[in-house]
PDB file of C-alpha atoms and ligand atoms in Angstrom:
ATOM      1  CA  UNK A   1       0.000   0.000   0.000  1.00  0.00           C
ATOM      2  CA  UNK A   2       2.148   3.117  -1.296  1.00  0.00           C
ATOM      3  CA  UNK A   3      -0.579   5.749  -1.069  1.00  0.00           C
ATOM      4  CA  UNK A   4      -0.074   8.446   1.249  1.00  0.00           C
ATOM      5  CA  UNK A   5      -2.347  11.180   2.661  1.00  0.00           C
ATOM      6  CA  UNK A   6      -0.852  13.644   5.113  1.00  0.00           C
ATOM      7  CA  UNK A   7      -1.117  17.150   6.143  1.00  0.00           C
ATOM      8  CA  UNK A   8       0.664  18.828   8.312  1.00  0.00           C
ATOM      9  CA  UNK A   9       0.016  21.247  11.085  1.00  0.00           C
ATOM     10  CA  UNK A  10       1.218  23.665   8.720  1.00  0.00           C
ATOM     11  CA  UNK A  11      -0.909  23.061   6.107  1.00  0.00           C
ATOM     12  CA  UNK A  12      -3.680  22.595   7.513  1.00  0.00           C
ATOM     13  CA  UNK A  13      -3.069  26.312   9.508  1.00  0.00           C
ATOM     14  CA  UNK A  14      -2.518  27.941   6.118  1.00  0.00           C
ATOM     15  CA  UNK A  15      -6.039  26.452   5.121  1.00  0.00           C
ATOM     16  CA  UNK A  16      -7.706  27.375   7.485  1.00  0.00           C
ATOM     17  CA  UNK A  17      -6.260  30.884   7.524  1.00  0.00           C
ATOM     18  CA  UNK A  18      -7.433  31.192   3.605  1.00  0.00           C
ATOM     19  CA  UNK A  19     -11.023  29.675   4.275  1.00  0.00           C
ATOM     20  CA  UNK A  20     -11.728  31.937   7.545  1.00  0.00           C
ATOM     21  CA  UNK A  21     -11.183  35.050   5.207  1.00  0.00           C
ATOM     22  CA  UNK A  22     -13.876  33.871   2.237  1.00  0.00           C
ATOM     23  CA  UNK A  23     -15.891  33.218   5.188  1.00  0.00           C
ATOM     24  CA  UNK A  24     -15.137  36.695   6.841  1.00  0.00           C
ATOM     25  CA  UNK A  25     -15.618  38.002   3.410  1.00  0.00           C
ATOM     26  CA  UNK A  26     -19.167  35.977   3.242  1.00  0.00           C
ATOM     27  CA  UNK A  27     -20.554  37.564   6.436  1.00  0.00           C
ATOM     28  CA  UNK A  28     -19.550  40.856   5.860  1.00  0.00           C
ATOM     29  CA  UNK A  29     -20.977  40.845   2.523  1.00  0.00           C
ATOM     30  CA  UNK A  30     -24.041  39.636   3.597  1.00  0.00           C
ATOM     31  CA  UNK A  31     -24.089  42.367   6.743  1.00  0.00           C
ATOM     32  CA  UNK A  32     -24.342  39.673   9.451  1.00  0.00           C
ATOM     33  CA  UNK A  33     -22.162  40.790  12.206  1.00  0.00           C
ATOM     34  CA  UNK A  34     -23.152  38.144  14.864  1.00  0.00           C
ATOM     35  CA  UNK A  35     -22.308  34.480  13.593  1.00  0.00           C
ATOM     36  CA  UNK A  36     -22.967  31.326  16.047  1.00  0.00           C
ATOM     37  CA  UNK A  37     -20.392  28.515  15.241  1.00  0.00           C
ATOM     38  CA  UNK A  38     -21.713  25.512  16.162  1.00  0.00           C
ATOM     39  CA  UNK A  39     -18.856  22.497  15.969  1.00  0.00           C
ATOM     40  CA  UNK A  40     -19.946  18.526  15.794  1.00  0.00           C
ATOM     41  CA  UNK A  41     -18.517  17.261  18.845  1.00  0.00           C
ATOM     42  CA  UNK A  42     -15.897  15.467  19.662  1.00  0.00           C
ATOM     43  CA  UNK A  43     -14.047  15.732  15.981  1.00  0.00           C
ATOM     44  CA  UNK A  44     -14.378  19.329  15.264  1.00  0.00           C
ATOM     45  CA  UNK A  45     -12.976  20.913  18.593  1.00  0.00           C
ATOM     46  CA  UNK A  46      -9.323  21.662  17.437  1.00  0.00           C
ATOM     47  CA  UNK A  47     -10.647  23.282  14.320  1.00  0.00           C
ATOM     48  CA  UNK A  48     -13.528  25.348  16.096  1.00  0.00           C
ATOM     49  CA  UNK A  49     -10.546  26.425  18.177  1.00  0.00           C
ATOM     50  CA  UNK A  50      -8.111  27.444  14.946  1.00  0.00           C
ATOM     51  CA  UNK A  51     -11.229  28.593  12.646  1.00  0.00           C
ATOM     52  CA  UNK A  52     -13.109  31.319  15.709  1.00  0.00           C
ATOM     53  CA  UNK A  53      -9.685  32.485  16.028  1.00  0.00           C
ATOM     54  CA  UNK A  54      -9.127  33.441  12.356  1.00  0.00           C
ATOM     55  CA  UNK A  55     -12.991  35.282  12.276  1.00  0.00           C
ATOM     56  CA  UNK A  56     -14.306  38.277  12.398  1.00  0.00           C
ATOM     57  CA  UNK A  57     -17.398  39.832  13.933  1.00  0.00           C
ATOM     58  CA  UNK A  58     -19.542  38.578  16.995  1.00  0.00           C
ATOM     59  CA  UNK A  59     -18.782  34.984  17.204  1.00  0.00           C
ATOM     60  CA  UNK A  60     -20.967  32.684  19.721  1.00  0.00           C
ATOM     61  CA  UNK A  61     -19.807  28.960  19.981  1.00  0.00           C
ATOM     62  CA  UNK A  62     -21.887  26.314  20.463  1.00  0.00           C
ATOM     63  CA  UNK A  63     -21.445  22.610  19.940  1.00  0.00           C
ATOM     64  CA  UNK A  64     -23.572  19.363  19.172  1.00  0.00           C
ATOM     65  CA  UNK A  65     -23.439  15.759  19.154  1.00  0.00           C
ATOM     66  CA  UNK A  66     -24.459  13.436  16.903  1.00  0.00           C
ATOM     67  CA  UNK A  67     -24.342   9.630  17.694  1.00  0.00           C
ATOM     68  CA  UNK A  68     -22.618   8.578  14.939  1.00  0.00           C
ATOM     69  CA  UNK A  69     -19.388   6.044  14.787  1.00  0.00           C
ATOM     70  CA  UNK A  70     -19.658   3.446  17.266  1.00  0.00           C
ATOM     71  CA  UNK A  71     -16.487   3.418  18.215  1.00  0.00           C
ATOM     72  CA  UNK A  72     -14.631   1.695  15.009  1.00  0.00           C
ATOM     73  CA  UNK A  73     -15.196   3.155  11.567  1.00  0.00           C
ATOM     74  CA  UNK A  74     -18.177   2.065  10.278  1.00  0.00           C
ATOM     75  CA  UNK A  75     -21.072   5.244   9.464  1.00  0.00           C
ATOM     76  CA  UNK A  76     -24.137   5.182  11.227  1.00  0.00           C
ATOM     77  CA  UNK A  77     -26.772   5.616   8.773  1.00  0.00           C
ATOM     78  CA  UNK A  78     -29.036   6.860  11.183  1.00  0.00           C
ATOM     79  CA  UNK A  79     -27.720   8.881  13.625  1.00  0.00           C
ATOM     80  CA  UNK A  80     -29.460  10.770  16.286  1.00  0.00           C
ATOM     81  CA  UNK A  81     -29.110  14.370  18.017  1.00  0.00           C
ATOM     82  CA  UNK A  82     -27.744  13.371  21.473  1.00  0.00           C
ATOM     83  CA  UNK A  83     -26.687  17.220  22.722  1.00  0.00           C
ATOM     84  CA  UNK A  84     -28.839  19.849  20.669  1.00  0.00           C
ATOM     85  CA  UNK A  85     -28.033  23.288  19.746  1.00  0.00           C
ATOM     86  CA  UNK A  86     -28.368  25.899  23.347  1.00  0.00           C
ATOM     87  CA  UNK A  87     -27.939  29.205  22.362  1.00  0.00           C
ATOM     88  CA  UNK A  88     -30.773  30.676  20.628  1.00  0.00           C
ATOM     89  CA  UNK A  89     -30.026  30.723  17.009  1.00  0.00           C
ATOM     90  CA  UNK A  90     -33.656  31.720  15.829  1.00  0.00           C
ATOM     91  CA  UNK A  91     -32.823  34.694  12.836  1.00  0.00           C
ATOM     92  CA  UNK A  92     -28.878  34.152  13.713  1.00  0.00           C
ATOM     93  CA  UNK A  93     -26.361  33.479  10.914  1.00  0.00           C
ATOM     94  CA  UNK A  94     -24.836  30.027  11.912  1.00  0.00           C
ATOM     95  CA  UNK A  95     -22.063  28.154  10.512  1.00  0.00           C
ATOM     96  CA  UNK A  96     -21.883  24.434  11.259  1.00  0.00           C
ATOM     97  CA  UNK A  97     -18.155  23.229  11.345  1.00  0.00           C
ATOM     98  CA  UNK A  98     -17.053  19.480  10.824  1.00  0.00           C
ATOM     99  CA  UNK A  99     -13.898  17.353  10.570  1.00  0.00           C
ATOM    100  CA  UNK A 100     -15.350  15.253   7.769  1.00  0.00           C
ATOM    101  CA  UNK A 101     -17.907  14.520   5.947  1.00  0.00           C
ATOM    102  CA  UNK A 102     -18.040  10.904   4.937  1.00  0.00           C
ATOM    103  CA  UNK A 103     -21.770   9.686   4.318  1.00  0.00           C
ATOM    104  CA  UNK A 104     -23.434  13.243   5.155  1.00  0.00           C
ATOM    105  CA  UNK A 105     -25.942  11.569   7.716  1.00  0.00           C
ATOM    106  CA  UNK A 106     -24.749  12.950  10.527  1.00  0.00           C
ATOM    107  CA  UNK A 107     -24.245  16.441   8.988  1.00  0.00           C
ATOM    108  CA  UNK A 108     -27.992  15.925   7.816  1.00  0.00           C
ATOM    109  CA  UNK A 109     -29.149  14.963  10.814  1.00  0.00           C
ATOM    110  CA  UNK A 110     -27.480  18.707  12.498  1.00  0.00           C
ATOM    111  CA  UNK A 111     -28.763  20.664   9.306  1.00  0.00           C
ATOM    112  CA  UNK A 112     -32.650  19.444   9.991  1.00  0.00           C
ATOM    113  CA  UNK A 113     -31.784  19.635  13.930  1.00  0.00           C
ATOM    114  CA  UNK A 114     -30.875  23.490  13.129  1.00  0.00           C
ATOM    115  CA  UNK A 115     -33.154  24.684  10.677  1.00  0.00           C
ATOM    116  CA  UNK A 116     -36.221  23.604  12.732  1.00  0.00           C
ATOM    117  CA  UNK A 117     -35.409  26.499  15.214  1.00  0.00           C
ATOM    118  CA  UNK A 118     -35.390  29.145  12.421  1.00  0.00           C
ATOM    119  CA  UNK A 119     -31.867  30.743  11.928  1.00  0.00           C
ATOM    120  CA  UNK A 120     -31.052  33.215   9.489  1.00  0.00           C
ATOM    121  CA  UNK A 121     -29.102  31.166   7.164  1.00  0.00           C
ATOM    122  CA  UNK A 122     -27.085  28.269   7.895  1.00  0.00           C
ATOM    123  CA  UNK A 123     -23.459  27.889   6.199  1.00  0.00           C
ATOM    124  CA  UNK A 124     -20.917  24.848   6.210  1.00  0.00           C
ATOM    125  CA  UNK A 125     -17.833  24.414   6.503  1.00  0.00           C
ATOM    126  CA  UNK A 126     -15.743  21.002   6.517  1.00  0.00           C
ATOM    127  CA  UNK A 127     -12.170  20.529   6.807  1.00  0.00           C
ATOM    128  CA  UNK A 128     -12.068  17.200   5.184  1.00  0.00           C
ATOM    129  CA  UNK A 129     -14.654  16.014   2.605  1.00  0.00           C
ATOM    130  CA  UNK A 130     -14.498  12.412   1.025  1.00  0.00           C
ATOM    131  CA  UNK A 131     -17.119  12.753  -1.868  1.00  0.00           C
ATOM    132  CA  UNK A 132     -16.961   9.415  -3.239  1.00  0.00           C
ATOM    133  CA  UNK A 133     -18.486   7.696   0.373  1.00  0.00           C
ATOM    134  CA  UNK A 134     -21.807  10.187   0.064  1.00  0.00           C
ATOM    135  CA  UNK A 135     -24.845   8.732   0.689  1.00  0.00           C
ATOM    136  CA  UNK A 136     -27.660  11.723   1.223  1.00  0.00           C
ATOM    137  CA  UNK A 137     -26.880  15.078  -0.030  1.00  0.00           C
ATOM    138  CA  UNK A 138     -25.583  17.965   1.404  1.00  0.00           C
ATOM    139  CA  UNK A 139     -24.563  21.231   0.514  1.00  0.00           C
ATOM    140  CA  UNK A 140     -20.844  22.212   1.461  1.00  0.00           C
ATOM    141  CA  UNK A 141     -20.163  25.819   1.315  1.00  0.00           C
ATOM    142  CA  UNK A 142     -16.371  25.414   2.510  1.00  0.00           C
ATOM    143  CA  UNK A 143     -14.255  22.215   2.451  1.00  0.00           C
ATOM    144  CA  UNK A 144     -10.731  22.075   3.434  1.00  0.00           C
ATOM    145  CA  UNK A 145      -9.547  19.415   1.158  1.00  0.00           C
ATOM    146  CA  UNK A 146     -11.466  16.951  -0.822  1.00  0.00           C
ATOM    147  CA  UNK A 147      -9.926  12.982   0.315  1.00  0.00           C
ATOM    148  CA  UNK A 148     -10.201   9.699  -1.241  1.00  0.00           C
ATOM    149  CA  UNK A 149     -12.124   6.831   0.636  1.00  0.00           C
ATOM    150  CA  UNK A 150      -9.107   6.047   3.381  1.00  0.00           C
ATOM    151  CA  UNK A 151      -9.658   6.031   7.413  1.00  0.00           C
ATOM    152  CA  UNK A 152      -7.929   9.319   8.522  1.00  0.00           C
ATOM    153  CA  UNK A 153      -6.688  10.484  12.135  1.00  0.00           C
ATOM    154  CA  UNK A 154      -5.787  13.219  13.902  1.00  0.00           C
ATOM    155  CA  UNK A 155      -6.552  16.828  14.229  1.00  0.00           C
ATOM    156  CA  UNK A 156      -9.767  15.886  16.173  1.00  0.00           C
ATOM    157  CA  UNK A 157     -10.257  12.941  14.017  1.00  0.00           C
ATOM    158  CA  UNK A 158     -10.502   9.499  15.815  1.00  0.00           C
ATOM    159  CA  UNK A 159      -9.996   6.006  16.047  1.00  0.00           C
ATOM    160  CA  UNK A 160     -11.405   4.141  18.818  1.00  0.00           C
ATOM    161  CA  UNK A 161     -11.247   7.420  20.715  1.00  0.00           C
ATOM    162  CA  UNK A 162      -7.722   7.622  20.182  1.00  0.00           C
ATOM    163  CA  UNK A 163      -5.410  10.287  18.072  1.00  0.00           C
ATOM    164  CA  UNK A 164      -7.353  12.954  18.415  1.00  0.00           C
ATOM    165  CA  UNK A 165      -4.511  15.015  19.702  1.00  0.00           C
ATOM    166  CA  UNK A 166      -2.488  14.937  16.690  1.00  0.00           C
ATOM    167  CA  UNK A 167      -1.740  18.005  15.479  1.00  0.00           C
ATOM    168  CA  UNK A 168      -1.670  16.866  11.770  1.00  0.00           C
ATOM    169  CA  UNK A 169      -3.910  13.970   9.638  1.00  0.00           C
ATOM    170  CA  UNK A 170      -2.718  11.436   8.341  1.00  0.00           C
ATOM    171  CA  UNK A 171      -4.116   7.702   6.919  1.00  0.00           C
ATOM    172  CA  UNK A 172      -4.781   5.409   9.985  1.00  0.00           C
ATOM    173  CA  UNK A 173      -1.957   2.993   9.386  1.00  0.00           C
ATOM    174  CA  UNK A 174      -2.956  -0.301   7.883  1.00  0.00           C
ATOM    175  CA  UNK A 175      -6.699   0.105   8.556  1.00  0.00           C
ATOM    176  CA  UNK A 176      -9.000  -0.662   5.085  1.00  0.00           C
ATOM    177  CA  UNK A 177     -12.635  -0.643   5.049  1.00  0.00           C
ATOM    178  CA  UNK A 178     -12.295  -3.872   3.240  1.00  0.00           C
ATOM    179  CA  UNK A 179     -10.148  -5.240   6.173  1.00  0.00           C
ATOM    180  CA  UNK A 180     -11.847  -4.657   9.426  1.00  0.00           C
ATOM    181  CA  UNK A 181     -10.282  -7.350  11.240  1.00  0.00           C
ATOM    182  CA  UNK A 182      -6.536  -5.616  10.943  1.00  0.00           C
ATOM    183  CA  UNK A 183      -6.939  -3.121  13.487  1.00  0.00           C
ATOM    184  CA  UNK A 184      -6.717  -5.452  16.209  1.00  0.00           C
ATOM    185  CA  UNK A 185      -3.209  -5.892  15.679  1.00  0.00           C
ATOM    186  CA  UNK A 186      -2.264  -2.715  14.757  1.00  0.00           C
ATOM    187  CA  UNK A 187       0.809  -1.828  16.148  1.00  0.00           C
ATOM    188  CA  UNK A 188       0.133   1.418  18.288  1.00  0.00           C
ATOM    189  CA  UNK A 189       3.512   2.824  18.190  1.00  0.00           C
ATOM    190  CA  UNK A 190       4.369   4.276  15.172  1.00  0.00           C
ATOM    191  CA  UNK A 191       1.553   7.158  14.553  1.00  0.00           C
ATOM    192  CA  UNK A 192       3.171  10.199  15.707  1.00  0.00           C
ATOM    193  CA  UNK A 193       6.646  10.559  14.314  1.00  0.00           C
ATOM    194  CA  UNK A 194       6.567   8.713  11.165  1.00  0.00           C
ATOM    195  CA  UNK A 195       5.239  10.453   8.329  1.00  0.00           C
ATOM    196  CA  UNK A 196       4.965   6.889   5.526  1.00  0.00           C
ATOM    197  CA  UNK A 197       1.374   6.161   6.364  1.00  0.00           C
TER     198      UNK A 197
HETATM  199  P1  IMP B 201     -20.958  10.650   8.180  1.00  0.00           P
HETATM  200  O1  IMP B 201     -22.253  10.742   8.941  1.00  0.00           O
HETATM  201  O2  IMP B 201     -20.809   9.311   7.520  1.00  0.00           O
HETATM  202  O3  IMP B 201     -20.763  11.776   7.195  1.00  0.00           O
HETATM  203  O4  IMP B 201     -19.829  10.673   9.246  1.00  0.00           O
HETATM  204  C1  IMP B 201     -19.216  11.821   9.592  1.00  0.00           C
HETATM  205  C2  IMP B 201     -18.441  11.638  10.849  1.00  0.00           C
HETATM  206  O5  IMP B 201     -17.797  10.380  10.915  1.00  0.00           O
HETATM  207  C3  IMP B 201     -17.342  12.661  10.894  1.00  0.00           C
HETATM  208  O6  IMP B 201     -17.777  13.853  11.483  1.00  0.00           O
HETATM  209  C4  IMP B 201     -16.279  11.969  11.692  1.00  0.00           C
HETATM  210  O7  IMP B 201     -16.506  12.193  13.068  1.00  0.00           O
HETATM  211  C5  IMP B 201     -16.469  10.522  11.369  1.00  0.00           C
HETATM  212  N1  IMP B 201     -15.541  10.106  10.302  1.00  0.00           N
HETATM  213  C6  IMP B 201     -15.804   9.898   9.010  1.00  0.00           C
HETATM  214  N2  IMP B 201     -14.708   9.535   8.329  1.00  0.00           N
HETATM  215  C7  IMP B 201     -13.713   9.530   9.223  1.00  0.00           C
HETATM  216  C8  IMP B 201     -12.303   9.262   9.129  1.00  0.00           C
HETATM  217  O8  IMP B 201     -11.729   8.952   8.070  1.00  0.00           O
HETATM  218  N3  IMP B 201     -11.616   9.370  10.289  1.00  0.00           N
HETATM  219  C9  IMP B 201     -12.168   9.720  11.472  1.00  0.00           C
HETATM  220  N4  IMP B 201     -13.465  10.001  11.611  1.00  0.00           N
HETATM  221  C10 IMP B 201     -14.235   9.898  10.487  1.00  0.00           C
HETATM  222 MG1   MG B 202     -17.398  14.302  13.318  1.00  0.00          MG
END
């Protein structure tokens, strides 16, 4: 397997950094000065942190959960809100922020969740986007970078709960959809200094 798929922390800043200013540009076109950022939870906390940074205006943050991986890698195709939107967003300009959209279920599942309580107009933005694993669509206003069908970590993203820390993405080592059962002897080690995976 020779493919690789990494960005670095540095990368992935200068993104960001390009993104948050057609996004500034957006709102201030569109004369909304207040903007609540609402971030799926737990993958999209590093970037909520980098992207609120790099706005301008009135931000508000909020944060949802959708239950959606079980733990492995395998898409829920049916996911539920389990932590709603709290701030009141009713005539607000909101941007939802993700790690990745794989299937869009879960993403669909926050857009109805969000539009029921009346906001303004709501925006996305994605940092990762694998458009070949779509299932229902949705409408992505700003994606990072477009990814083939691979597992990723890092920069929020998880496996098992782990690698969330990293402060880069990269291809979680070994792991294929096809081949499931290989993660259970993954070797653990080798995910933070190595950049061939
Ligand atoms: P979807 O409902 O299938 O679009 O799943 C989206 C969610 O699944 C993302 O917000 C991630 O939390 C998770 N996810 C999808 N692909 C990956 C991946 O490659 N690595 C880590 N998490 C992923
Ligand atoms: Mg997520």
């Amino acid at each position: 397997m020779s493919e690789t798929l990494y960005y670095s922390s540095d990368v992935i800043q200068e993104r960001i950094k390009v993104i948050a200013g057609s996004i500034n540009n957006y709102y201030e076109h569109k004369g909304f000065q207040e903007i609540v950022v609402i971030g799926l939870m737990n993958g999209s906390f590093m970037l909520m942190a980098d992207l609120v940074r790099a706005m301008n205006g009135i931000i508000y943050v909020d944060f949802v959960k959708v239950s959606s991986y079980k733990g492995g890698t395998t898409s829920n195709k049916n996911p539920r809100m389990q932590v709603g939107v709290s701030l009141p967003i009713k005539n607000k300009a909101v941007l939802i922020v993700d790690d990745i959209i794989d299937t869009g279920h879960s993403l669909q599942t926050v857009i109805k969740h969000v539009r029921r309580k009346h906001p303004a107009c709501v925006k996305v933005f994605t940092l990762l986007n694998k458009p070949r694993r779509r299932e229902v669509e949705v409408s992505l206003n700003w994606v990072g970078f477009d990814v083939p069908n691979k597992f990723v970590i890092g920069y929020g993203m998880d496996y098992e709960g782990k690698f969330r820390d990293l402060d880069h993405i990269r291809l979680l080592l070994r792991f294929m959809e096809e081949a499931p059962g290989k993660t259970e002897s993954m070797d653990k080690r080798p995910f933070v200094n190595t950049r061939d995976t």
